[in-house]
Amino acid sequence: MREFTEIQKNLTKALTFDGETTFGRAAIIAEAESLGYTYSQGKYAIYNYQKVGHGMYDVTRPNIETEAATAAAAANAVLPIKQITTRIDGDVFIPDIVDEYVQWGNFKDLLTIVTSKVFYPTFITGLSGNGKTMMVEQACAHAKRNFVRMQIHQDTNEDDMLGGFRLVNGETIFAKGPVIRAMEQGAILLLDEVDKGSNRLMALQGVLEGKPVLIKKTGEIVYPAPGFNVISTANTKGKGSDDGRFIATSVIDESFLERYPITMEQEYPSKAIEKKILTNHMKKFGKSDVSFRNVLLDWAQAIRKTFDDGALDEVISTRRLCHIVQTYSIFGDQKKAIDLCISRFDTDTKDAFSSLFDKYIMAARPDEKKFSDGGIGSVEFGSTTSNSPPPF
């Protein structure tokens, strides 16, 4: 109202120079335009004058109803909502380059998108543990782009994504969520495991269109800064999981999925690529073992082929192989590393995996004889703590 009150004063001064105080709408608007105001400003200024007849206004008397409304608004006015800039709901940062990461699959295409700084929402789908999230993070690292990762789950709601009120040092303060923070800083927003969310994700429809977002709790409108983009990862294509392996996934609304121009399908890496990955991880953990690495590669490839043929319900992921390498570096026992890392599977699957691994071990060492207790030769299977030579 302050801007229109100033206009009202200027109009009153100009209109009443000859003593006349009552004017029609057209005369008031024409005078406003002659003073350099717009038609709309002149029109709204009229409402601040007291109406004295049909289409006639006294420009020296304020509108009683307007004054009352202004007074009421002032009486009920609230202090501006304090906001925090501390990273409570999500952090914005440039990821570090991971030395052992191997660029493969969709990495180059994703790096092109990230480097372009074009708003181009991208959906990445693939089985668990094949490097989807790491690929996005490392693309941002190499492009030196700000990155925000938001983990999506069944209970993720608008408050989590856009922001909400938080209790900080005994004071209620509004904290902007990771989506808003990414928009403001022109960062890459990763919606990780987006197919684990519910229909509450529909609050992001406008975000996926690159449109401004109204924060309803504060009334603030946030515009996406240049470079802002959304990348989502998922184990499915948003249609749920028929085989029950990803039971926490949900069916994503078609209108939500349609806002992604492209979908990248991420498979498990080839044997050659996975060989580089395991080699790098063995170097990272200081436990390089070419023979063990090769057995792991053949073992995993055989399991995946059997899985694809429908003879197994589970699969060994690249991430699981990296877990085995790390576990081996801790315990120094290959068989123990395998057993610990496949114990997450049901008994039948675990036994099948273990038996297949034994076959590949024996194929790699045909001169050894396996005892009934699971050992090979005169030492515990895979042990490197014995005085006897290590198995590989």
Coordinates of C-alpha atoms in Angstrom, one line a residue:
M1 CA 0.0 0.0 0.0
R2 CA 3.0 2.4 0.5
E3 CA 3.6 2.7 -3.2
F4 CA 0.0 3.5 -4.1
T5 CA -0.3 6.0 -1.2
E6 CA 2.6 7.9 -2.7
I7 CA 0.9 7.9 -6.0
Q8 CA -2.3 9.0 -4.4
K9 CA -0.5 12.1 -2.9
N10 CA 1.0 13.0 -6.2
L11 CA -2.3 12.6 -8.0
T12 CA -4.2 14.6 -5.4
K13 CA -1.7 17.5 -5.7
A14 CA -2.0 17.5 -9.5
L15 CA -5.8 17.1 -9.7
T16 CA -6.7 19.7 -7.1
F17 CA -4.5 22.6 -8.3
D18 CA -7.6 24.6 -9.4
G19 CA -9.7 23.7 -6.3
E20 CA -11.7 20.8 -7.8
T21 CA -11.8 17.7 -5.6
T22 CA -14.2 15.2 -7.3
F23 CA -13.2 13.3 -10.4
G24 CA -14.2 10.3 -12.4
R25 CA -12.2 7.1 -13.0
A26 CA -11.1 8.1 -16.5
A27 CA -9.8 11.5 -15.4
I28 CA -7.9 10.0 -12.5
I29 CA -6.2 7.4 -14.7
A30 CA -5.4 9.9 -17.4
E31 CA -3.8 12.2 -14.9
A32 CA -1.8 9.3 -13.5
E33 CA -0.5 8.4 -17.0
S34 CA 0.5 12.0 -17.6
L35 CA 2.6 11.9 -14.4
G36 CA 4.4 8.8 -15.8
Y37 CA 2.5 6.1 -13.9
T38 CA 1.1 3.1 -15.6
Y39 CA -2.6 2.5 -16.2
S40 CA -2.6 -0.2 -13.5
Q41 CA -1.0 2.1 -11.0
G42 CA -3.6 4.8 -11.7
K43 CA -6.4 2.2 -11.5
Y44 CA -5.2 0.9 -8.1
A45 CA -4.7 4.4 -6.8
I46 CA -8.5 5.0 -7.3
Y47 CA -9.3 2.5 -4.6
N48 CA -7.5 4.7 -2.0
Y49 CA -9.9 7.5 -2.7
Q50 CA -13.4 7.9 -1.1
K51 CA -16.2 7.1 -3.5
V52 CA -18.8 9.8 -3.4
G53 CA -21.1 8.7 -6.3
H54 CA -21.4 6.4 -9.3
G55 CA -17.9 6.4 -10.8
M56 CA -16.9 9.5 -8.9
Y57 CA -14.2 9.9 -6.2
D58 CA -13.1 12.6 -3.8
V59 CA -9.3 12.7 -4.2
T60 CA -8.8 14.6 -0.9
R61 CA -10.5 12.0 1.2
P62 CA -9.0 8.5 1.9
N63 CA -11.2 5.5 1.4
I64 CA -12.5 4.6 4.8
E65 CA -12.6 0.8 4.0
T66 CA -9.0 0.9 2.7
E67 CA -7.8 2.7 5.9
A68 CA -9.6 0.1 8.0
A69 CA -8.1 -2.8 6.1
T70 CA -4.6 -1.2 6.3
A71 CA -5.0 -0.7 10.1
A72 CA -6.2 -4.3 10.5
A73 CA -3.3 -5.6 8.5
A74 CA -0.8 -3.6 10.5
A75 CA -2.3 -4.9 13.8
N76 CA -2.1 -8.5 12.7
A77 CA 1.3 -8.1 11.0
V78 CA 3.9 -10.7 12.0
L79 CA 7.6 -10.3 12.1
P80 CA 9.5 -11.7 9.1
I81 CA 10.3 -15.3 9.4
K82 CA 13.9 -15.9 10.3
Q83 CA 15.7 -18.3 8.0
I84 CA 18.9 -20.2 8.6
T85 CA 21.7 -20.7 6.2
T86 CA 23.5 -23.5 8.1
R87 CA 23.4 -26.8 6.3
I88 CA 20.7 -28.6 8.3
D89 CA 18.6 -30.1 5.5
G90 CA 21.2 -30.7 2.9
D91 CA 24.7 -29.7 2.0
V92 CA 25.9 -28.1 -1.2
F93 CA 29.5 -29.0 -2.2
I94 CA 31.8 -30.0 -5.0
P95 CA 32.6 -33.7 -4.6
D96 CA 36.1 -34.9 -4.4
I97 CA 37.5 -36.9 -7.3
V98 CA 37.8 -40.5 -6.2
D99 CA 41.1 -41.9 -7.5
E100 CA 39.9 -45.5 -7.7
Y101 CA 36.8 -44.6 -9.7
V102 CA 36.7 -46.0 -13.3
Q103 CA 34.8 -44.0 -15.9
W104 CA 32.5 -46.3 -17.9
G105 CA 29.0 -46.8 -19.2
N106 CA 27.0 -43.6 -19.3
F107 CA 29.6 -41.5 -17.6
K108 CA 30.7 -39.5 -20.6
D109 CA 27.2 -38.6 -21.6
L110 CA 26.3 -37.6 -18.0
L111 CA 29.5 -35.5 -17.8
T112 CA 28.4 -33.7 -21.0
I113 CA 25.0 -32.9 -19.5
V114 CA 26.5 -31.7 -16.2
T115 CA 29.2 -29.6 -17.9
S116 CA 26.7 -28.0 -20.2
K117 CA 24.8 -26.4 -17.3
V118 CA 21.6 -26.8 -19.3
F119 CA 18.5 -27.7 -17.3
Y120 CA 18.0 -31.3 -18.5
P121 CA 16.4 -33.6 -15.9
T122 CA 17.9 -37.1 -16.3
F123 CA 16.6 -40.4 -15.0
I124 CA 19.1 -43.2 -14.4
T125 CA 17.8 -46.8 -13.8
G126 CA 19.6 -50.0 -13.0
L127 CA 20.1 -52.8 -10.5
S128 CA 21.5 -52.1 -7.1
G129 CA 25.3 -51.7 -6.7
N130 CA 26.3 -50.9 -10.3
G131 CA 27.6 -47.3 -9.7
K132 CA 24.6 -45.1 -10.5
T133 CA 25.1 -42.7 -7.6
M134 CA 28.9 -42.7 -7.8
M135 CA 28.7 -41.9 -11.5
V136 CA 26.6 -38.7 -10.8
E137 CA 28.9 -37.7 -8.0
Q138 CA 32.0 -38.2 -10.0
A139 CA 30.6 -36.4 -13.0
C140 CA 30.1 -33.4 -10.7
A141 CA 33.6 -33.8 -9.3
H142 CA 35.2 -33.7 -12.7
A143 CA 33.0 -30.8 -13.9
K144 CA 33.6 -29.0 -10.6
R145 CA 29.9 -28.5 -10.2
N146 CA 28.0 -28.0 -6.9
F147 CA 26.2 -31.2 -5.9
V148 CA 23.3 -31.9 -3.5
R149 CA 22.3 -35.5 -2.7
M150 CA 18.8 -36.1 -1.3
Q151 CA 17.9 -39.6 -0.3
I152 CA 14.3 -40.4 -1.2
H153 CA 12.2 -42.8 0.9
Q154 CA 8.6 -43.6 1.5
D155 CA 8.1 -40.8 4.1
T156 CA 9.9 -38.1 2.1
N157 CA 7.5 -35.1 2.0
E158 CA 7.4 -31.5 1.0
D159 CA 8.9 -30.4 4.3
D160 CA 11.9 -32.6 3.7
M161 CA 12.4 -31.4 0.2
L162 CA 11.5 -27.7 0.2
G163 CA 12.1 -26.9 3.9
G164 CA 10.3 -26.4 7.1
F165 CA 10.4 -25.0 10.6
R166 CA 13.2 -26.2 12.9
L167 CA 14.0 -25.6 16.5
V168 CA 17.4 -24.1 16.7
N169 CA 18.8 -22.9 20.0
G170 CA 15.3 -22.7 21.5
E171 CA 14.1 -20.6 18.5
T172 CA 11.8 -21.7 15.7
I173 CA 13.4 -20.9 12.4
F174 CA 12.6 -21.8 8.8
A175 CA 15.3 -24.0 7.2
K176 CA 15.4 -24.3 3.5
G177 CA 15.4 -27.9 2.2
P178 CA 18.0 -29.4 -0.2
V179 CA 15.8 -28.8 -3.3
I180 CA 15.6 -25.1 -2.6
R181 CA 19.3 -24.9 -1.7
A182 CA 20.3 -26.6 -4.9
M183 CA 18.0 -24.3 -6.9
E184 CA 19.5 -21.1 -5.3
Q185 CA 23.1 -22.2 -5.9
G186 CA 22.6 -23.6 -9.4
A187 CA 23.7 -27.0 -8.2
I188 CA 23.1 -30.6 -9.5
L189 CA 20.3 -32.1 -7.4
L190 CA 20.5 -35.8 -7.1
L191 CA 17.2 -37.5 -6.1
D192 CA 18.7 -40.8 -5.0
E193 CA 16.5 -43.9 -5.1
V194 CA 13.6 -41.8 -6.4
D195 CA 11.4 -44.8 -6.9
K196 CA 11.4 -45.4 -3.2
G197 CA 9.2 -42.3 -2.7
S198 CA 5.5 -41.8 -2.6
N199 CA 3.0 -39.5 -4.3
R200 CA 4.4 -36.6 -2.1
L201 CA 7.1 -36.3 -4.8
M202 CA 4.5 -34.6 -6.9
A203 CA 5.4 -31.4 -5.1
L204 CA 8.5 -31.4 -7.4
Q205 CA 6.5 -31.2 -10.6
G206 CA 7.3 -27.5 -11.1
V207 CA 11.0 -28.1 -10.1
L208 CA 11.3 -30.7 -12.9
E209 CA 10.0 -28.1 -15.3
G210 CA 12.6 -25.6 -14.3
K211 CA 9.9 -23.3 -12.9
P212 CA 10.1 -21.1 -9.8
V213 CA 8.9 -22.6 -6.6
L214 CA 6.6 -21.0 -4.1
I215 CA 7.5 -21.9 -0.5
K216 CA 4.1 -21.9 1.0
K217 CA 5.2 -21.6 4.6
T218 CA 7.1 -18.3 4.0
G219 CA 5.5 -16.9 0.8
E220 CA 8.9 -16.7 -0.8
I221 CA 9.3 -17.5 -4.5
V222 CA 12.6 -19.2 -5.4
Y223 CA 13.9 -19.0 -9.0
P224 CA 16.4 -21.6 -10.2
A225 CA 19.8 -20.2 -10.7
P226 CA 21.7 -20.9 -13.9
G227 CA 23.2 -24.4 -14.0
F228 CA 20.5 -26.0 -11.8
N229 CA 19.6 -29.5 -12.9
V230 CA 17.9 -32.6 -11.5
I231 CA 19.2 -36.1 -11.8
S232 CA 17.4 -39.1 -10.4
T233 CA 18.5 -42.7 -9.8
A234 CA 16.3 -45.7 -9.4
N235 CA 16.4 -49.5 -9.4
T236 CA 13.2 -49.6 -11.5
K237 CA 11.7 -47.5 -14.3
G238 CA 9.0 -46.2 -11.9
K239 CA 6.6 -49.1 -12.5
G240 CA 7.4 -51.1 -9.3
S241 CA 9.2 -54.3 -8.9
D242 CA 7.5 -57.5 -10.1
D243 CA 10.1 -59.9 -8.8
G244 CA 9.9 -58.6 -5.2
R245 CA 13.7 -57.8 -5.1
F246 CA 12.9 -54.1 -4.7
I247 CA 9.8 -54.3 -2.5
A248 CA 10.2 -50.8 -1.2
T249 CA 9.8 -49.3 -4.6
S250 CA 6.6 -47.7 -5.7
V251 CA 4.8 -46.9 -8.9
I252 CA 5.7 -43.4 -9.9
D253 CA 3.0 -41.2 -11.5
E254 CA 3.3 -41.0 -15.3
S255 CA 3.2 -37.2 -15.3
F256 CA 6.2 -37.2 -13.0
L257 CA 8.2 -39.6 -15.2
E258 CA 7.3 -37.6 -18.4
R259 CA 9.2 -34.6 -17.1
Y260 CA 12.5 -36.4 -17.6
P261 CA 13.6 -36.0 -21.2
I262 CA 15.9 -39.0 -21.2
T263 CA 16.4 -42.3 -19.2
M264 CA 19.8 -43.9 -19.0
E265 CA 19.9 -47.6 -18.4
Q266 CA 22.9 -48.6 -16.3
E267 CA 24.0 -52.3 -16.6
Y268 CA 26.7 -54.0 -14.6
P269 CA 30.1 -53.3 -16.0
S270 CA 31.9 -55.6 -18.4
K271 CA 34.5 -58.0 -17.1
A272 CA 37.3 -55.8 -18.4
I273 CA 35.9 -52.7 -16.6
E274 CA 35.2 -54.6 -13.4
K275 CA 38.8 -55.9 -13.5
K276 CA 40.0 -52.3 -13.4
I277 CA 37.6 -51.5 -10.6
L278 CA 38.8 -54.4 -8.4
T279 CA 42.4 -53.7 -9.2
N280 CA 42.0 -50.1 -8.1
H281 CA 40.2 -51.1 -4.9
M282 CA 42.9 -53.7 -4.0
K283 CA 45.5 -50.9 -4.4
K284 CA 43.3 -48.6 -2.3
F285 CA 43.2 -51.2 0.6
G286 CA 46.8 -52.3 0.1
K287 CA 45.8 -56.0 -0.7
S288 CA 46.6 -56.6 -4.3
D289 CA 46.1 -60.2 -5.4
V290 CA 45.7 -60.9 -9.1
S291 CA 44.6 -64.5 -8.7
F292 CA 41.9 -63.7 -6.1
R293 CA 40.8 -60.8 -8.3
N294 CA 40.4 -63.1 -11.3
V295 CA 38.5 -65.7 -9.4
L296 CA 36.1 -63.0 -8.1
L297 CA 35.5 -61.7 -11.6
D298 CA 34.8 -65.2 -13.1
W299 CA 32.6 -66.0 -10.1
A300 CA 30.5 -62.8 -10.4
Q301 CA 30.1 -63.1 -14.1
A302 CA 28.9 -66.7 -13.8
I303 CA 26.4 -65.7 -11.1
R304 CA 25.0 -62.9 -13.2
K305 CA 24.6 -65.1 -16.2
T306 CA 22.8 -67.7 -14.1
F307 CA 20.6 -64.8 -12.7
D308 CA 19.8 -63.6 -16.2
D309 CA 18.8 -67.2 -17.1
G310 CA 16.4 -67.3 -14.2
A311 CA 18.2 -70.0 -12.2
L312 CA 19.1 -67.7 -9.4
D313 CA 17.1 -65.0 -7.6
E314 CA 20.0 -62.9 -6.5
V315 CA 23.1 -61.4 -8.0
I316 CA 26.6 -60.3 -7.0
S317 CA 26.9 -56.6 -7.6
T318 CA 30.0 -54.6 -8.3
R319 CA 29.6 -53.0 -4.9
R320 CA 29.5 -56.4 -3.3
L321 CA 32.8 -57.4 -5.0
C322 CA 34.3 -54.2 -3.6
H323 CA 33.0 -55.1 -0.1
I324 CA 34.7 -58.5 -0.5
V325 CA 38.0 -56.8 -1.4
Q326 CA 37.8 -54.5 1.6
T327 CA 36.8 -57.4 4.0
Y328 CA 39.8 -59.4 2.7
S329 CA 42.1 -56.5 3.4
I330 CA 40.8 -56.5 7.0
F331 CA 40.8 -60.2 7.9
G332 CA 43.5 -61.4 5.5
D333 CA 41.3 -64.5 4.7
Q334 CA 39.7 -64.9 1.3
K335 CA 37.1 -67.6 2.3
K336 CA 36.1 -65.6 5.4
A337 CA 35.7 -62.5 3.3
I338 CA 33.4 -64.4 0.9
D339 CA 31.4 -65.9 3.7
L340 CA 30.9 -62.7 5.6
C341 CA 29.9 -60.7 2.5
I342 CA 27.4 -63.2 1.1
S343 CA 25.7 -63.9 4.5
R344 CA 23.2 -61.1 3.7
F345 CA 21.5 -63.6 1.3
D346 CA 19.1 -66.4 2.3
T347 CA 20.6 -69.7 3.2
D348 CA 19.9 -71.4 -0.2
T349 CA 21.4 -68.5 -2.1
K350 CA 24.4 -68.2 0.2
D351 CA 25.1 -71.9 -0.2
A352 CA 24.8 -71.7 -4.0
F353 CA 27.2 -68.7 -4.1
S354 CA 29.7 -70.4 -1.8
S355 CA 29.6 -73.7 -3.7
L356 CA 30.2 -71.9 -7.0
F357 CA 33.1 -69.9 -5.5
D358 CA 34.7 -73.2 -4.3
K359 CA 34.5 -74.5 -7.8
Y360 CA 36.3 -71.5 -9.2
I361 CA 38.9 -71.7 -6.5
M362 CA 39.6 -75.3 -7.3
A363 CA 39.7 -74.6 -11.0
A364 CA 42.3 -71.9 -10.3
R365 CA 44.3 -74.4 -8.1
P366 CA 43.8 -77.9 -9.6
D367 CA 46.8 -79.2 -7.6
E368 CA 45.1 -78.6 -4.3
K369 CA 42.8 -81.1 -2.6
K370 CA 39.8 -79.9 -0.6
F371 CA 39.2 -81.4 2.8
S372 CA 35.7 -82.0 4.1
D373 CA 36.1 -79.2 6.6
G374 CA 36.4 -76.6 3.8
G375 CA 40.2 -76.3 3.9
I376 CA 42.6 -76.7 1.0
G377 CA 45.8 -78.6 1.4
S378 CA 47.3 -78.2 4.8
V379 CA 46.1 -74.7 5.6
E380 CA 42.7 -73.1 6.3
F381 CA 41.1 -72.1 3.0
G382 CA 42.3 -68.6 2.0
S383 CA 44.3 -68.1 5.1
T384 CA 47.3 -65.8 4.9
T385 CA 48.0 -66.0 8.6
S386 CA 49.6 -69.5 8.5
N387 CA 53.3 -70.1 8.2
S388 CA 52.4 -72.0 5.0
P389 CA 52.5 -70.1 1.7
P390 CA 49.3 -68.1 0.9
P391 CA 46.9 -69.8 -1.4
F392 CA 47.4 -67.2 -4.2

